[in-house]
PDB file of C-alpha atoms and ligand atoms in Angstrom:
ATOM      1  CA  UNK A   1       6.930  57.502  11.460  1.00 47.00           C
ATOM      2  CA  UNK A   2       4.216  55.141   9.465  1.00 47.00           C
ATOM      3  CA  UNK A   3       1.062  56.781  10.174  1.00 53.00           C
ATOM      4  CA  UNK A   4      -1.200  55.721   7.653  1.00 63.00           C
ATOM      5  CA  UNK A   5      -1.555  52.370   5.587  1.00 72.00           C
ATOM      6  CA  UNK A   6       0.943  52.452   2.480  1.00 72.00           C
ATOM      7  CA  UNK A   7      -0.368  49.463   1.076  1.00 72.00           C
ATOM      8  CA  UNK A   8      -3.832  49.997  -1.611  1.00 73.00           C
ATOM      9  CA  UNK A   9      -6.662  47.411  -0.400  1.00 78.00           C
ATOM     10  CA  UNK A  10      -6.383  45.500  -4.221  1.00 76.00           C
ATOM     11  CA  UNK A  11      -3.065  44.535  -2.886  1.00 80.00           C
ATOM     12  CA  UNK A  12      -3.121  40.776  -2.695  1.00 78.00           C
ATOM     13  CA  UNK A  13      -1.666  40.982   0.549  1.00 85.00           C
ATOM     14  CA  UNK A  14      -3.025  44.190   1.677  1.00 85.00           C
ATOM     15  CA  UNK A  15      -4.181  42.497   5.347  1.00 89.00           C
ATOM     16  CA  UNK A  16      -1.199  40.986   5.986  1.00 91.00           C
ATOM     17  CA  UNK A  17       1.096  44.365   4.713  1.00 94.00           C
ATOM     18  CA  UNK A  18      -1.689  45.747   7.354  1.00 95.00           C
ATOM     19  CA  UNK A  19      -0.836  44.001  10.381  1.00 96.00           C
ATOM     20  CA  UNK A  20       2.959  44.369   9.472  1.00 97.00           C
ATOM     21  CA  UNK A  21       2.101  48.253   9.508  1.00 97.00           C
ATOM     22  CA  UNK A  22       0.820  47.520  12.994  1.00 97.00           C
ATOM     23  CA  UNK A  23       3.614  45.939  14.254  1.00 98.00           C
ATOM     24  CA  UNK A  24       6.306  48.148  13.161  1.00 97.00           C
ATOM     25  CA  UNK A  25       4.035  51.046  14.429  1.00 98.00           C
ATOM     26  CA  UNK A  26       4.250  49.174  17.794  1.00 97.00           C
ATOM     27  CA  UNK A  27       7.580  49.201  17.831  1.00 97.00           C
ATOM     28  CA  UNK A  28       7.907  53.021  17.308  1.00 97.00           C
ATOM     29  CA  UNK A  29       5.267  53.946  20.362  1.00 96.00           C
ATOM     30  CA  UNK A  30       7.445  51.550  22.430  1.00 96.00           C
ATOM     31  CA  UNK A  31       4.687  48.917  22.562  1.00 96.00           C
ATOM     32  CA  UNK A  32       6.429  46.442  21.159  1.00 96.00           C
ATOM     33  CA  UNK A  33       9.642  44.596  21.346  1.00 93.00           C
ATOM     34  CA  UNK A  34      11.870  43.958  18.400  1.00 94.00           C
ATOM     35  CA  UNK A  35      11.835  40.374  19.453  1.00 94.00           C
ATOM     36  CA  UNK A  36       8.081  40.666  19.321  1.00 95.00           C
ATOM     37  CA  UNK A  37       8.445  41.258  15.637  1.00 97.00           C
ATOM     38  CA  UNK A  38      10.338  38.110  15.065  1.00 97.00           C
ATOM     39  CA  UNK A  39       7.117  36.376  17.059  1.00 97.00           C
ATOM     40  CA  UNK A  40       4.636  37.942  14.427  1.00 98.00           C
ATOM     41  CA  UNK A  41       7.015  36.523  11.645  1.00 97.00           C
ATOM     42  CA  UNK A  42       7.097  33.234  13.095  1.00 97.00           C
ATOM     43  CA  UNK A  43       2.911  33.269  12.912  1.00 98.00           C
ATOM     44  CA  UNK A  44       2.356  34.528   9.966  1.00 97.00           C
ATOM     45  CA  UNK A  45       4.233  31.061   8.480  1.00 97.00           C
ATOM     46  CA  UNK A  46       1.913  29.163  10.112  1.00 98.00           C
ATOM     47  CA  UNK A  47      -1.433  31.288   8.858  1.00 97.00           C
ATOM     48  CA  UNK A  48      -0.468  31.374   5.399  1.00 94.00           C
ATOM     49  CA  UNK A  49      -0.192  27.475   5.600  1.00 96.00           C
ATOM     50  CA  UNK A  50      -3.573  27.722   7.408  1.00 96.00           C
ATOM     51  CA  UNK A  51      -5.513  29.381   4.516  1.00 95.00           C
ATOM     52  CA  UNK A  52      -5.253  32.707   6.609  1.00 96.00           C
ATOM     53  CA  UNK A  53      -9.105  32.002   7.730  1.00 97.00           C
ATOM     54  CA  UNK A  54     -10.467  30.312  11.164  1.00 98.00           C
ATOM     55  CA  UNK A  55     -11.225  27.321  10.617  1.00 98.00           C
ATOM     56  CA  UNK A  56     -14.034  24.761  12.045  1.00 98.00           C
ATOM     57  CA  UNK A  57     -11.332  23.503  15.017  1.00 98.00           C
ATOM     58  CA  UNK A  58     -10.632  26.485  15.344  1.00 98.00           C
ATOM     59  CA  UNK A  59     -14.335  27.790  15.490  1.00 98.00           C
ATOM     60  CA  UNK A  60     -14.894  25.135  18.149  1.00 98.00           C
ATOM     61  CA  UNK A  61     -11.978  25.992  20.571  1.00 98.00           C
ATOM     62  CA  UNK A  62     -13.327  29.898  20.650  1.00 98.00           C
ATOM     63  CA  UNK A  63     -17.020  28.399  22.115  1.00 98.00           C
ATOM     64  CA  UNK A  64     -14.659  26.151  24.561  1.00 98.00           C
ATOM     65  CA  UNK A  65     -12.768  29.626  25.402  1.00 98.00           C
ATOM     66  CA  UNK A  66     -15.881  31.964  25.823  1.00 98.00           C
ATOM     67  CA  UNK A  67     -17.876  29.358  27.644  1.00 98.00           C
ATOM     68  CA  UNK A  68     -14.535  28.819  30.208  1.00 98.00           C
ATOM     69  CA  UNK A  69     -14.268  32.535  30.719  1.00 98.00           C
ATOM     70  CA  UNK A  70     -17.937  32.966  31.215  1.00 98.00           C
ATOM     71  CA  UNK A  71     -17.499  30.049  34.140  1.00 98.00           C
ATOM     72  CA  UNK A  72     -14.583  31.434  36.064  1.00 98.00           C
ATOM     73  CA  UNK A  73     -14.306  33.113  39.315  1.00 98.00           C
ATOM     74  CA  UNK A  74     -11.944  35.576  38.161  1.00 98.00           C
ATOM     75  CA  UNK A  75     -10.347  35.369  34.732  1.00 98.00           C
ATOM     76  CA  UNK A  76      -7.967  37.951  33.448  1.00 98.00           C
ATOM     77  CA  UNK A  77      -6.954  38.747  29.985  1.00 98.00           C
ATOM     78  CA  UNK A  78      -2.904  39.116  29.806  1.00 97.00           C
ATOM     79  CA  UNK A  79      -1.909  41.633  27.477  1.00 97.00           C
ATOM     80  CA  UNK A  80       1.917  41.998  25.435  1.00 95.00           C
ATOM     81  CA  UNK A  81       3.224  43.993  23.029  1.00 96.00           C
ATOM     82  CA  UNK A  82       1.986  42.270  20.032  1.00 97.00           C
ATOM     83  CA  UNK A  83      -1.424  42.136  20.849  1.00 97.00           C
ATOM     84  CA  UNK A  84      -1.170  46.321  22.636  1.00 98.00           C
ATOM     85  CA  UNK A  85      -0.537  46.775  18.477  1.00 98.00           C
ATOM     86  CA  UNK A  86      -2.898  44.562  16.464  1.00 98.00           C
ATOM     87  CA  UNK A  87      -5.900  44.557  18.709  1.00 98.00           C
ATOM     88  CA  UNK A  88      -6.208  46.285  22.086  1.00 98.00           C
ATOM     89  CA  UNK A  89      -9.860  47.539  21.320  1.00 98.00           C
ATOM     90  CA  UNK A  90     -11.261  44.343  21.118  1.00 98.00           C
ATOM     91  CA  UNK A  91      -8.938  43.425  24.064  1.00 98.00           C
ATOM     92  CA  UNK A  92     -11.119  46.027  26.019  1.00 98.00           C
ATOM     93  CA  UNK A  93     -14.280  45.216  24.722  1.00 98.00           C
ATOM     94  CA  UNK A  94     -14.108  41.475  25.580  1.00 98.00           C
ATOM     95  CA  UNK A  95     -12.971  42.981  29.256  1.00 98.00           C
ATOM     96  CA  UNK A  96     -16.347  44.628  29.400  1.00 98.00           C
ATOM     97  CA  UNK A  97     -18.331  41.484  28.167  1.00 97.00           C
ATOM     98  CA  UNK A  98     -16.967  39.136  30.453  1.00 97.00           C
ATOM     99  CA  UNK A  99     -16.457  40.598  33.100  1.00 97.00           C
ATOM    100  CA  UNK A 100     -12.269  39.646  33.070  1.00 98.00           C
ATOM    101  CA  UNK A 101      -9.577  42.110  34.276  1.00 98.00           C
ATOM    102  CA  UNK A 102      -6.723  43.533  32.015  1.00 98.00           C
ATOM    103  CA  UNK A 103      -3.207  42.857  32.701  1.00 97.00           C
ATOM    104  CA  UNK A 104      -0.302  43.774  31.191  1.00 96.00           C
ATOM    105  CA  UNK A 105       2.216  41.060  31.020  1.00 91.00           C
ATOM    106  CA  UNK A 106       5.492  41.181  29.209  1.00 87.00           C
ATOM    107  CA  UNK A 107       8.709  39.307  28.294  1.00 77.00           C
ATOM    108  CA  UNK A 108      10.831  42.411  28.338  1.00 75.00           C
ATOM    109  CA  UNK A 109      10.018  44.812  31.603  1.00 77.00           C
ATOM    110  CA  UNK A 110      11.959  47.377  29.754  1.00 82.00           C
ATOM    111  CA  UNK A 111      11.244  51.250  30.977  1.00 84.00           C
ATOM    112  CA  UNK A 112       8.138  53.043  29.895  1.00 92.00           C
ATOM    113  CA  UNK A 113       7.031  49.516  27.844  1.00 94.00           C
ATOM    114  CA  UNK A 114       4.155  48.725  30.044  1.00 94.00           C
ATOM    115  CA  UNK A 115       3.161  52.318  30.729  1.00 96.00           C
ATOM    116  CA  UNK A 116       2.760  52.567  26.805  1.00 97.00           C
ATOM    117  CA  UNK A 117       1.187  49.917  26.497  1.00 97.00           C
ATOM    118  CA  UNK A 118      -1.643  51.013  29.405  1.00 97.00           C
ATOM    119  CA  UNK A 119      -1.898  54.137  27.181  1.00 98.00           C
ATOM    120  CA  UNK A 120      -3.032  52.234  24.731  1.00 98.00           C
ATOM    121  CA  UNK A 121      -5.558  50.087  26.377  1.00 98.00           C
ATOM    122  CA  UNK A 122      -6.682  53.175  27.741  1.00 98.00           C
ATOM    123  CA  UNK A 123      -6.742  54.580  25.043  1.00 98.00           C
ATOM    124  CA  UNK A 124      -8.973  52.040  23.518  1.00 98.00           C
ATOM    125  CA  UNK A 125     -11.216  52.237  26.652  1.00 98.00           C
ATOM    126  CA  UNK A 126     -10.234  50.648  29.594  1.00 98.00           C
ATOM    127  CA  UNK A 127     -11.006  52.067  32.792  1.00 97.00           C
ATOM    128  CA  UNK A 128      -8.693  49.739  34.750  1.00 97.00           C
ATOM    129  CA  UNK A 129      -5.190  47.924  33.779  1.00 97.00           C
ATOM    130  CA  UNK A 130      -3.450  45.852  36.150  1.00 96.00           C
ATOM    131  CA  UNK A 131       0.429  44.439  36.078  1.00 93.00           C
ATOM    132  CA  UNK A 132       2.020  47.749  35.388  1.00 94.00           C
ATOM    133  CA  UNK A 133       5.087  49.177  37.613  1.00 87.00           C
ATOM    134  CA  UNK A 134       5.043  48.225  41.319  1.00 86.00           C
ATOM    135  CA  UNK A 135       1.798  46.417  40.865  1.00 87.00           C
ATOM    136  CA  UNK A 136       3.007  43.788  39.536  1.00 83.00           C
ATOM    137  CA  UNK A 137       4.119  42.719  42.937  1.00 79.00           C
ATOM    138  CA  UNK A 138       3.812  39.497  43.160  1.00 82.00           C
ATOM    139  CA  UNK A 139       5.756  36.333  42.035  1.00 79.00           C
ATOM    140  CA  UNK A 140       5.165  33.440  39.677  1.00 77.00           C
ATOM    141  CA  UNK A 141       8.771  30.687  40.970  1.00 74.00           C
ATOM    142  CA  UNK A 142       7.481  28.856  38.265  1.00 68.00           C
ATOM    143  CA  UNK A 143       8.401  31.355  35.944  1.00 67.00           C
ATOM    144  CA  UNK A 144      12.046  32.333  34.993  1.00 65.00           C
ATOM    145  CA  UNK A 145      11.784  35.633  33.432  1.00 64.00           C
ATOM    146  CA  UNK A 146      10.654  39.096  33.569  1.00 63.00           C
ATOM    147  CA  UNK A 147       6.836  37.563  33.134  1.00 63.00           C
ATOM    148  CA  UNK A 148       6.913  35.586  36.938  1.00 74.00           C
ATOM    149  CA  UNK A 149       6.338  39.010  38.316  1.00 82.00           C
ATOM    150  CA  UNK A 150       2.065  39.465  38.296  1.00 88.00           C
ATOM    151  CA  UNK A 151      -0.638  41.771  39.997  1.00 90.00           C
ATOM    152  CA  UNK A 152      -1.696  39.886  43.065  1.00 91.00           C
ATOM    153  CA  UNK A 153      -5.212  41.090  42.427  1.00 93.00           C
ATOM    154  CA  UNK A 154      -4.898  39.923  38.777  1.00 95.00           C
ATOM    155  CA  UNK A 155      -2.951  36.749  37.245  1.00 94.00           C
ATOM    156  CA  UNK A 156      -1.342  35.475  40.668  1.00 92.00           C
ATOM    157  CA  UNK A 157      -4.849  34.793  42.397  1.00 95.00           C
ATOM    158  CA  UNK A 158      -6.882  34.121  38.442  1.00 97.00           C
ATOM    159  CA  UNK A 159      -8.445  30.688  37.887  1.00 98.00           C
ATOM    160  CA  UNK A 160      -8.283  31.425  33.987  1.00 98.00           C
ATOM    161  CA  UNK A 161      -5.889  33.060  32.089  1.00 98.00           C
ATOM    162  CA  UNK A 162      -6.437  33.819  28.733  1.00 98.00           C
ATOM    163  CA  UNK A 163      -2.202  34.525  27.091  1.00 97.00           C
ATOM    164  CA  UNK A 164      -2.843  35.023  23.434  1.00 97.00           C
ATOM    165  CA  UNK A 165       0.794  34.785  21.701  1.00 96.00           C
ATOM    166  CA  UNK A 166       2.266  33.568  24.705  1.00 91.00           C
ATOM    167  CA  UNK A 167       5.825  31.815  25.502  1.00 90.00           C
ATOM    168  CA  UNK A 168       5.727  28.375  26.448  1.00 92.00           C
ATOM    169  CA  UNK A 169       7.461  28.436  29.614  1.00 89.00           C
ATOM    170  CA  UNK A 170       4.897  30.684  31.130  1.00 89.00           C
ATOM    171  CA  UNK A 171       1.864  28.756  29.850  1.00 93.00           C
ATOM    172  CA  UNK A 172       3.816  25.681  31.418  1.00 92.00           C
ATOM    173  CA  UNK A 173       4.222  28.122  34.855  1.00 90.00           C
ATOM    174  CA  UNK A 174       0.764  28.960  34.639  1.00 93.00           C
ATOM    175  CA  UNK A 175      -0.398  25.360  34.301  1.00 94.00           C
ATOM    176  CA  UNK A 176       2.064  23.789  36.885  1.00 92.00           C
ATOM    177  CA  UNK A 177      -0.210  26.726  39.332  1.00 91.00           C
ATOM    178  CA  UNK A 178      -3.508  25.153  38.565  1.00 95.00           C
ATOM    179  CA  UNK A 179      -4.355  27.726  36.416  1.00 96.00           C
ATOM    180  CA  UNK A 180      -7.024  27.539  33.697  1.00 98.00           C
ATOM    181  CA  UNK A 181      -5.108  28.631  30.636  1.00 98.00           C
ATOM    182  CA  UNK A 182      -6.533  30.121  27.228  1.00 98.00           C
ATOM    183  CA  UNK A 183      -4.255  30.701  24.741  1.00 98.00           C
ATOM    184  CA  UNK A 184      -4.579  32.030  20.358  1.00 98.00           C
ATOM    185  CA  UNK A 185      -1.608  30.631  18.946  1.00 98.00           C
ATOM    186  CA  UNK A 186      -1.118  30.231  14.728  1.00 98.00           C
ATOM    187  CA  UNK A 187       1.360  27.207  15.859  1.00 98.00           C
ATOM    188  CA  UNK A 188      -0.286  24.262  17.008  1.00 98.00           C
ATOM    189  CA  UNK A 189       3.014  22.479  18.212  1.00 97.00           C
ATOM    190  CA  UNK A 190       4.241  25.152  20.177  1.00 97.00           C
ATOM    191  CA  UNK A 191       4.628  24.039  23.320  1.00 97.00           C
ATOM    192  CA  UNK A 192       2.005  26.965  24.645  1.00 97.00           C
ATOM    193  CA  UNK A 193      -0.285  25.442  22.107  1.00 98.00           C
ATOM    194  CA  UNK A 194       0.603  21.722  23.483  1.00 97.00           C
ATOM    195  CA  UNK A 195       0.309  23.164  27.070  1.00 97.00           C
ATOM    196  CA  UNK A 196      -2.935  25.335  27.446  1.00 98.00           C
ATOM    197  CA  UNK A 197      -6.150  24.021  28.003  1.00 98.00           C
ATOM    198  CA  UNK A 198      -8.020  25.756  25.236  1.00 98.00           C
ATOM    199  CA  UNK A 199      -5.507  26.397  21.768  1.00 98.00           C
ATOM    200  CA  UNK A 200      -7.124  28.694  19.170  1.00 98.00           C
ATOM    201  CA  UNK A 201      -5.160  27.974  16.511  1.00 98.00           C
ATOM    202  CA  UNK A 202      -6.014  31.296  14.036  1.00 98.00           C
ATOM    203  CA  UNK A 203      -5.124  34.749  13.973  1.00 98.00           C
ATOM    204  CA  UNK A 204      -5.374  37.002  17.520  1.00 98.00           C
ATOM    205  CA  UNK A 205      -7.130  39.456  14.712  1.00 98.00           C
ATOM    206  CA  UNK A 206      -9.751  36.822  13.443  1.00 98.00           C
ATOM    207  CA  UNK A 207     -10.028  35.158  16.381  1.00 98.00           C
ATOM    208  CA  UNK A 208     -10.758  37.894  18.968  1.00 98.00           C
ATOM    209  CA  UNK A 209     -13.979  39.520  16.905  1.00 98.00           C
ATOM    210  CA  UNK A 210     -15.879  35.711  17.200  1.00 98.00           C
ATOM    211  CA  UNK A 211     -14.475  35.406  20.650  1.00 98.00           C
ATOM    212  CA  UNK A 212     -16.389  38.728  21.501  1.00 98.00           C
ATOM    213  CA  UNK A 213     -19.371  37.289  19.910  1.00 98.00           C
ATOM    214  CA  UNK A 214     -19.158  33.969  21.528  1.00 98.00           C
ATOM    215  CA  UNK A 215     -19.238  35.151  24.973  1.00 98.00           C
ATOM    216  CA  UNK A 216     -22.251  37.569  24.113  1.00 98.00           C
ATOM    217  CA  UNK A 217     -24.556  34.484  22.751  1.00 98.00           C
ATOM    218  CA  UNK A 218     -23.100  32.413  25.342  1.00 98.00           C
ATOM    219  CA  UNK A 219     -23.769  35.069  28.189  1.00 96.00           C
ATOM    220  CA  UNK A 220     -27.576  34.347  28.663  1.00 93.00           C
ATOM    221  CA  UNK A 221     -26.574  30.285  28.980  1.00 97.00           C
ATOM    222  CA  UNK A 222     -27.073  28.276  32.171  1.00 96.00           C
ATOM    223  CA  UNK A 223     -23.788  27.095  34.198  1.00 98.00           C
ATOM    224  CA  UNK A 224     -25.070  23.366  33.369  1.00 98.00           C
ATOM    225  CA  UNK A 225     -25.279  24.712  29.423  1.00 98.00           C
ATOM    226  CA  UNK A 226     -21.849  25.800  29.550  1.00 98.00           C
ATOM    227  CA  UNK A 227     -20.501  23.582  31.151  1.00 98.00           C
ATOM    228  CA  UNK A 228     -21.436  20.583  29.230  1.00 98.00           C
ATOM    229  CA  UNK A 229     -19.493  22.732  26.418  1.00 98.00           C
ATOM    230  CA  UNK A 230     -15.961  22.990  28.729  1.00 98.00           C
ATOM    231  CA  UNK A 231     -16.860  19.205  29.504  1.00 98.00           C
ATOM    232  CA  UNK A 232     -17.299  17.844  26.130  1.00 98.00           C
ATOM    233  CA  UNK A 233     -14.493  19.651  24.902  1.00 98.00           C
ATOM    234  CA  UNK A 234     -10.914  17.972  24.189  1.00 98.00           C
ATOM    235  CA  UNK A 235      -8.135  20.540  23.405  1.00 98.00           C
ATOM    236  CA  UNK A 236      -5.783  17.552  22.063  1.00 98.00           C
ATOM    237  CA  UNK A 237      -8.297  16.737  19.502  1.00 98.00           C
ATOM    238  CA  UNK A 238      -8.729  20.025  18.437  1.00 98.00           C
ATOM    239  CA  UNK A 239      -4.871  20.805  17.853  1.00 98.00           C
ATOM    240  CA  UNK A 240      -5.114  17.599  15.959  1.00 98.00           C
ATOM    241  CA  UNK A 241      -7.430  18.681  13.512  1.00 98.00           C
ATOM    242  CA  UNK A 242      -6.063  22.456  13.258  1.00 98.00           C
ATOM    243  CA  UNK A 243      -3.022  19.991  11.976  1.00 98.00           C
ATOM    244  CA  UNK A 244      -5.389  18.086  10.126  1.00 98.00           C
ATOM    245  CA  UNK A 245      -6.445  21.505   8.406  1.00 98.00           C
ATOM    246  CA  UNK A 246      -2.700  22.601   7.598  1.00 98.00           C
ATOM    247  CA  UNK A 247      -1.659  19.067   6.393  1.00 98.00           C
ATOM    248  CA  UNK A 248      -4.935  19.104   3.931  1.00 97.00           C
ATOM    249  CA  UNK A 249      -4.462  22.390   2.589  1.00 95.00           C
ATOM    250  CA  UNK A 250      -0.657  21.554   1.600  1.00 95.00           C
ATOM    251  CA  UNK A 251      -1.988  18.214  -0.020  1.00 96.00           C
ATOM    252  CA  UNK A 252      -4.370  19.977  -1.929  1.00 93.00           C
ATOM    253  CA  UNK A 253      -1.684  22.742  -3.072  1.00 92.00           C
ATOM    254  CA  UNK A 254       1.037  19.860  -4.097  1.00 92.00           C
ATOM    255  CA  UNK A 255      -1.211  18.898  -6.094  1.00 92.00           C
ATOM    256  CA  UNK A 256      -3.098  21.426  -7.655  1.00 86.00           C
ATOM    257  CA  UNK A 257      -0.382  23.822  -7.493  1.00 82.00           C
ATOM    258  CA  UNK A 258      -0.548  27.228  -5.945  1.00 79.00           C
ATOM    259  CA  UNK A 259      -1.130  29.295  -8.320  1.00 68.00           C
ATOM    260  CA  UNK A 260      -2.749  27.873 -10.683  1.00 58.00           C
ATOM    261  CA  UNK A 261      -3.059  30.694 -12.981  1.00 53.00           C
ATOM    262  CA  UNK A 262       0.552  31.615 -13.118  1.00 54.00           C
ATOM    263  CA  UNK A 263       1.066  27.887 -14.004  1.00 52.00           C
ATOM    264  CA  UNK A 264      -0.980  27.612 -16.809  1.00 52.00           C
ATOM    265  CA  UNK A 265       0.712  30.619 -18.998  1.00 45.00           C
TER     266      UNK A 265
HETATM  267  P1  ATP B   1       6.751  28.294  22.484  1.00 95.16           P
HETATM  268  O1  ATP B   1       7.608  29.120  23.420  1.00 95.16           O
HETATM  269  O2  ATP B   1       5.324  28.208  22.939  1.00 95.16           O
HETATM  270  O3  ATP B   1       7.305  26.952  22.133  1.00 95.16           O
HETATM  271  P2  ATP B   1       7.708  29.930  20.280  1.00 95.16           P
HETATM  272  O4  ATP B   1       8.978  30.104  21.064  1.00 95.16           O
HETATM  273  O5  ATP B   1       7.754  29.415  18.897  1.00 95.16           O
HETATM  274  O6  ATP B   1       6.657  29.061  21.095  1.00 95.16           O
HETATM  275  P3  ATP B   1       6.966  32.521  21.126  1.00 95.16           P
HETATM  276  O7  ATP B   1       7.697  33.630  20.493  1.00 95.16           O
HETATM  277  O8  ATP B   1       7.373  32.080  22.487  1.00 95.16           O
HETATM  278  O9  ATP B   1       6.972  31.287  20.133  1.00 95.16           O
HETATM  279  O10 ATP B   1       5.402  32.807  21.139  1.00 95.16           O
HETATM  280  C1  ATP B   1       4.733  33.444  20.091  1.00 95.16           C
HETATM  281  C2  ATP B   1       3.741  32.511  19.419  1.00 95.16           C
HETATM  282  O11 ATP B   1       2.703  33.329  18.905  1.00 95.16           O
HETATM  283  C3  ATP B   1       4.302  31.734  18.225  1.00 95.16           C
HETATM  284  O12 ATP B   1       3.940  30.376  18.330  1.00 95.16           O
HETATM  285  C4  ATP B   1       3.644  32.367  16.985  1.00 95.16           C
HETATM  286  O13 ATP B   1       3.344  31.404  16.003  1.00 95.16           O
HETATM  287  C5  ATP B   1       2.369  32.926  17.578  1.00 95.16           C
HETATM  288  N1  ATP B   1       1.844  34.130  16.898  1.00 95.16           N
HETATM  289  C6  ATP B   1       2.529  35.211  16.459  1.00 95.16           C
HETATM  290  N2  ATP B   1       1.722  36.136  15.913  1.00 95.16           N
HETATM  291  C7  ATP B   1       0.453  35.641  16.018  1.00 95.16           C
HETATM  292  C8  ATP B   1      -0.835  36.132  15.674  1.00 95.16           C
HETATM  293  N3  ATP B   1      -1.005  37.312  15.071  1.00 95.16           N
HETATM  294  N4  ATP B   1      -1.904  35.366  15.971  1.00 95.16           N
HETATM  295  C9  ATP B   1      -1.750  34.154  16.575  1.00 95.16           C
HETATM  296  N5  ATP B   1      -0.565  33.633  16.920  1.00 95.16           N
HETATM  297  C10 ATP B   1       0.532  34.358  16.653  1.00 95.16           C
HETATM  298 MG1   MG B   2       9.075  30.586  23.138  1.00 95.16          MG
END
């Protein structure tokens, strides 16, 4: 079993050898699914095209997020195996903050995956996790897998849901319900990116640490205060210019080059 970090922090790609650590120790505690892995693969592309920072669109869909969280009746934060491995703590502490209600929510109901995955929110906290066995009770019919079955006291009656790495045909489910959705995702045409009403386009690991300090200097707003921020926000223009950011970057490296200094030996 990987226990510790193999990779030294001079590493050039130490944080992203990091994360990888994360996710194959996710695997092993039966946290994550192998398809999950694939998933991680898939965003990584997309960051390293990003500049693997958050970005100003970015920054501006995260005070969209935390002031639409802040504003709902009852929100709920749906949790997979991806983000049980690379950032449950902060999963838990934006719980506490806002006031929204854990749930674990997965492709692949296979046995003992969401009971390791409440260990580990537990673990990192929580006092209560909803979605796991024959809680998840209830049914999403817009939803054709494993994920259509949710906590009636937790995604079925939410009016936000914030699904960080999510599939698009539950963020289209979700939607089609009326639901408020929330989503981080490192592709900005996905179609859970197209769908959602708020896309963070960055890393679940950058994102969720600003997220956390969002809501806390948004927490002492007025409704009218935060809602002029939900109202004045435009999700389509802000997965254009996440674009925008990825489509700059790539000019600037054609032409530059890359790597400049392995270029100029
Ligand atoms: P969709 O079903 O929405 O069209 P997809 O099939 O490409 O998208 P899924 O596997 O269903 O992708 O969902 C996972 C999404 O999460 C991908 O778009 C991937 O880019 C993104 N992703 C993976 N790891 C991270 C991460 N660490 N931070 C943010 N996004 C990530
Ligand atoms: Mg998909």
């Amino acid at each position: 079993m990987t226990r510790e970090s193999h990779v030294e922090e001079k590493h050039p790609r130490a944080e992203s050898i990091k994360l990888r650590e994360k996710m194959t120790r996710g695997v092993e505690k039966n946290v994550t699914a192998l398809a999950g892995l694939l998933a991680h693969g898939r965003g990584e592309a997309f960051d390293y095209i990003l500049g693997e920072e958050t970005t100003a669109p970015g920054m501006r869909a995260i005070t969209a997020a935390a002031a639409t969280l802040l504003l709902a009746d009852h929100a709920v934060l749906s949790v997979n195996g991806n983000v049980a491995a690379l950032c449950p703590e902060e999963f838990v502490e934006l719980s506490n903050i806002s006031g929204a209600k854990l749930e674990v929510n997965i492709f692949h109901r296979l046995p003992g995956r969401e009971e390791a995955i409440e260990k580990v929110l537990r673990e990192a906290g929580a006092e209560e996790v909803l979605g796991v066995g024959e809680d998840a009770s209830a049914r999403i019919d817009e939803i054709y897998s494993d994920r259509r079955r949710v906590d009636p006291e937790g995604i079925f009656k939410a009016d936000v849901v914030f699904v960080p790495l999510e599939d698009g045909d539950r963020t289209e489910g979700l939607m089609r319900m009326g639901k408020k959705v929330i989503t981080v995702d490192l592709n900005p045409m996905s179609r859970t990116a197209q769908y959602a009403t708020v896309t963070i386009v960055d890393n679940v690991v950058r994102a969720m640490p600003l997220l956390i300090s969002e809501v806390e200097r948004l927490r002492g707003e007025d409704v009218e205060e935060l809602r002029r921020i939900v109202d004045s926000y435009s999700n389509r223009e802000v997965l254009s210019d996440s674009m925008r950011v990825m489509l700059e970057r790539l000019r600037e490296l054609s032409e530059k080059g890359v790597f400049l200094e392995l270029h100029d030996r």
